[in-house]
C-alpha atoms as one frame of an Amber mdcrd trajectory, in Angstrom:
protein
   0.000   0.000   0.000   1.434   3.304  -1.041   2.201   6.119   1.309  -0.304
   8.929   1.718   0.578  11.844  -0.510   1.581  14.976   1.385   0.608  18.408
   0.106   2.910  21.405   0.167   2.368  25.044  -0.564   4.436  27.148  -2.967
   7.077  27.702  -0.262   7.461  24.000   0.371   5.576  24.052   3.684   3.445
  21.009   4.395  -0.293  21.695   4.344  -3.275  19.584   5.439  -5.406  17.775
   2.925  -8.788  19.538   2.474 -10.716  16.391   3.521  -8.599  16.032   6.689
  -9.203  19.688   7.501 -12.976  19.187   7.207 -12.882  16.100   9.465 -10.763
  17.896  12.058 -13.150  20.855  12.148 -16.140  18.503  12.512 -14.434  16.668
  15.387 -13.642  19.967  17.090 -17.266  21.137  16.787 -18.501  17.822  18.211
 -16.174  18.069  21.213 -17.298  21.633  21.899 -20.961  20.596  21.643 -20.445
  17.674  24.037 -18.626  19.901  26.509 -21.437  22.461  26.426 -24.102  19.776
  26.889 -22.304  18.411  29.948 -22.013  21.894  31.434 -25.732  22.539  30.817
 -26.720  19.206  32.403 -24.535  19.897  35.432 -26.076  23.341  35.851 -29.603
  21.959  35.418 -29.036  19.394  38.164 -27.691  22.057  40.513 -30.744  24.247
  39.910 -32.947  21.282  40.820 -31.407  20.876  44.279 -31.502  22.955  47.427
 -28.599  25.123  48.669 -28.230  22.837  51.686 -27.700  19.785  49.458 -25.019
  21.521  47.386 -23.195  22.808  50.474 -23.380  19.356  52.052 -21.791  17.737
  48.979 -19.026  20.366  48.902 -18.235  19.760  52.586 -18.293  15.979  52.057
 -15.884  16.204  49.115 -13.495  18.469  51.019 -13.542  16.152  54.021 -12.900
  13.130  51.784  -9.984  14.867  50.068  -8.421  15.850  53.402  -8.848  12.308
  54.721  -7.152  10.825  51.660  -4.268  13.305  51.800  -3.738  12.546  55.485
  -3.640   8.837  54.672  -1.366   9.538  51.677  -4.000   8.302  49.245  -4.079
   9.904  45.843  -7.104  12.083  45.104  -8.297  11.390  41.576  -8.472  14.154
  39.000 -12.197  13.457  38.554 -12.874  14.126  42.257 -10.778  17.302  42.206
 -12.528  18.546  39.067 -15.966  17.867  40.547 -15.173  19.843  43.697 -13.797
  22.729  41.638 -16.828  22.728  39.369 -19.247  22.549  42.305 -17.638  25.483
  44.091 -17.402  27.622  40.947 -20.976  26.971  39.807 -22.448  27.335  43.305
 -20.710  30.685  43.729 -22.127  31.825  40.388 -25.655  30.355  40.751 -26.243
  30.565  44.503 -29.029  33.162  44.300 -30.735  31.382  41.393 -30.584  28.039
  43.220 -32.146  29.621  46.319 -34.927  31.275  44.290 -35.842  28.078  42.434
 -35.786  26.061  45.665 -38.160  28.516  47.378 -40.425  28.464  44.327 -40.609
  24.644  44.415 -41.406  24.727  48.136 -44.254  27.185  47.527 -45.867  25.081
  44.797 -48.847  22.884  45.798 -47.774  19.328  46.515 -49.059  16.299  44.650
 -51.734  14.205  46.341 -49.174  11.385  46.480 -46.565  13.539  48.217 -45.570
  12.277  51.681 -44.261  14.719  54.270 -42.193  12.412  56.466 -41.584  15.064
  59.113 -45.365  15.290  59.515 -45.776  11.520  59.301 -43.256  10.910  62.105
 -45.500  12.936  64.437 -48.903  11.610  63.314 -47.884   8.108  62.196 -50.375
   6.375  64.531 -53.235   8.347  63.007 -52.407   7.139  59.491 -55.025   4.782
  58.054 -52.132   2.560  56.942 -50.540   2.342  60.405 -49.902  -1.114  61.847
 -47.663  -1.613  64.901 -45.829  -4.548  63.265 -46.366  -4.537  59.501 -46.251
  -0.761  58.959 -45.068   1.062  62.123 -44.256   4.243  60.177 -47.763   4.472
  58.639 -46.506   5.196  55.116 -48.967   4.637  52.243 -48.384   1.970  49.577
 -47.179   2.981  46.147 -49.778   5.043  44.291 -52.067   5.695  47.286 -52.724
   8.955  49.115 -51.802   9.307  52.767 -54.921   9.853  54.920 -55.330  10.384
  58.659 -58.035   9.280  61.088 -59.536  12.045  63.232 -61.085  11.708  66.720
 -64.580  12.373  65.316 -64.277   9.273  63.122 -63.642  11.138  59.856 -60.738
  10.452  57.498 -58.984  13.485  56.032 -55.818  14.399  54.174 -54.800  16.768
  56.974 -53.446  15.257  60.218 -55.482  15.621  63.419 -54.582  18.290  65.979
 -51.894  17.183  68.381 -53.973  18.028  71.465 -56.788  15.755  70.343 -54.448
  13.055  69.104 -52.642  12.843  72.438 -55.905  12.361  74.343 -56.489   8.736
  73.356 -60.094   7.541  73.896 -60.727   4.798  76.442 -61.301   1.259  75.225
 -64.982   0.466  74.499 -66.815  -1.199  77.389 -64.226  -0.152  79.978 -65.688
   2.035  82.720 -62.718   2.057  85.046 -61.800  -0.085  88.057 -64.508  -1.508
  90.278 -64.070  -0.098  93.802 -65.801  -3.154  95.380 -63.383  -5.685  93.921
 -59.804  -6.584  94.787 -59.914  -5.657  98.497 -59.084  -9.166  99.722 -56.266
 -10.129  97.328 -53.203 -11.944  98.626 -49.732 -10.436  98.618 -48.627 -12.876
  95.904 -51.528 -11.830  93.705 -50.689  -8.164  94.187 -47.055  -8.882  93.422
 -47.990 -10.699  90.213 -50.214  -7.820  89.142 -47.460  -5.318  89.862 -45.026
  -7.249  87.676 -47.605  -7.528  84.909 -48.227  -3.770  85.112 -44.503  -3.067
  84.775 -44.336  -5.302  81.696 -47.326  -3.484  80.191 -45.624  -0.151  80.848
 -42.502  -1.402  79.085 -44.610  -2.490  76.114 -46.267   0.927  75.994 -42.869
   2.625  76.029 -41.715   0.437  73.154 -44.880   1.236  71.213 -44.392   4.967
  71.725 -40.830   4.876  70.448 -40.445   6.441  67.002 -39.644   3.725  64.411
 -36.870   4.126  61.905 -38.190   5.232  58.524 -37.289   2.893  55.659 -35.413
   3.790  52.478 -38.418   2.759  50.394 -42.202   2.731  50.783 -44.444  -0.355
  50.578 -44.823  -1.270  46.924 -41.228  -0.450  45.959 -41.488   3.354  45.660
 -38.310   5.103  46.764 -38.586   7.853  49.391 -38.613  11.319  47.794 -39.712
  10.019  44.352 -43.327  11.160  44.785
């Protein structure tokens, strides 16, 4: 196979073939387009987060870099570039990120949106609450979270805390009978005292706030609603 012919100008200087020049320009334009698309995607993702999330990631990256340097572990160029890009873009877009975050917070929430801070307080009033199968009271995938109210109604809004704390007495229970239990033995009283302590322990365990899962029943990830 013969060698590729080289072109020279009138002065004898080597010049590029016109077809090679066209291909090189096309490759350059493609690289510039890809670079701009990546920058736009990075900026779009930053505008979709809150200032606290961006600041948290910057602090986490700095801490990780310091830890690696202290342990004499090399920090990759990708990690250094990401930290530099985060800091530069956050400094430039901080006000815009804050404005868009406040605007998203002010928008009406979807009927499937779950406020987990609210749910942690009113979890026992959720219609989906179960002390064993669903101790956090989260709704299954695709269903709206509803709360039971003391008047027997079911509403989207949680019940008032004052009414929720005042739990109604069990049906058919009118309180202790003053005429009974006067002649019990000491052993019987001791057994009742131990049983009462166990019941108190069970109540304390039931009142403890359960750990929220990473996903809802049905496979929906938290925060995807």
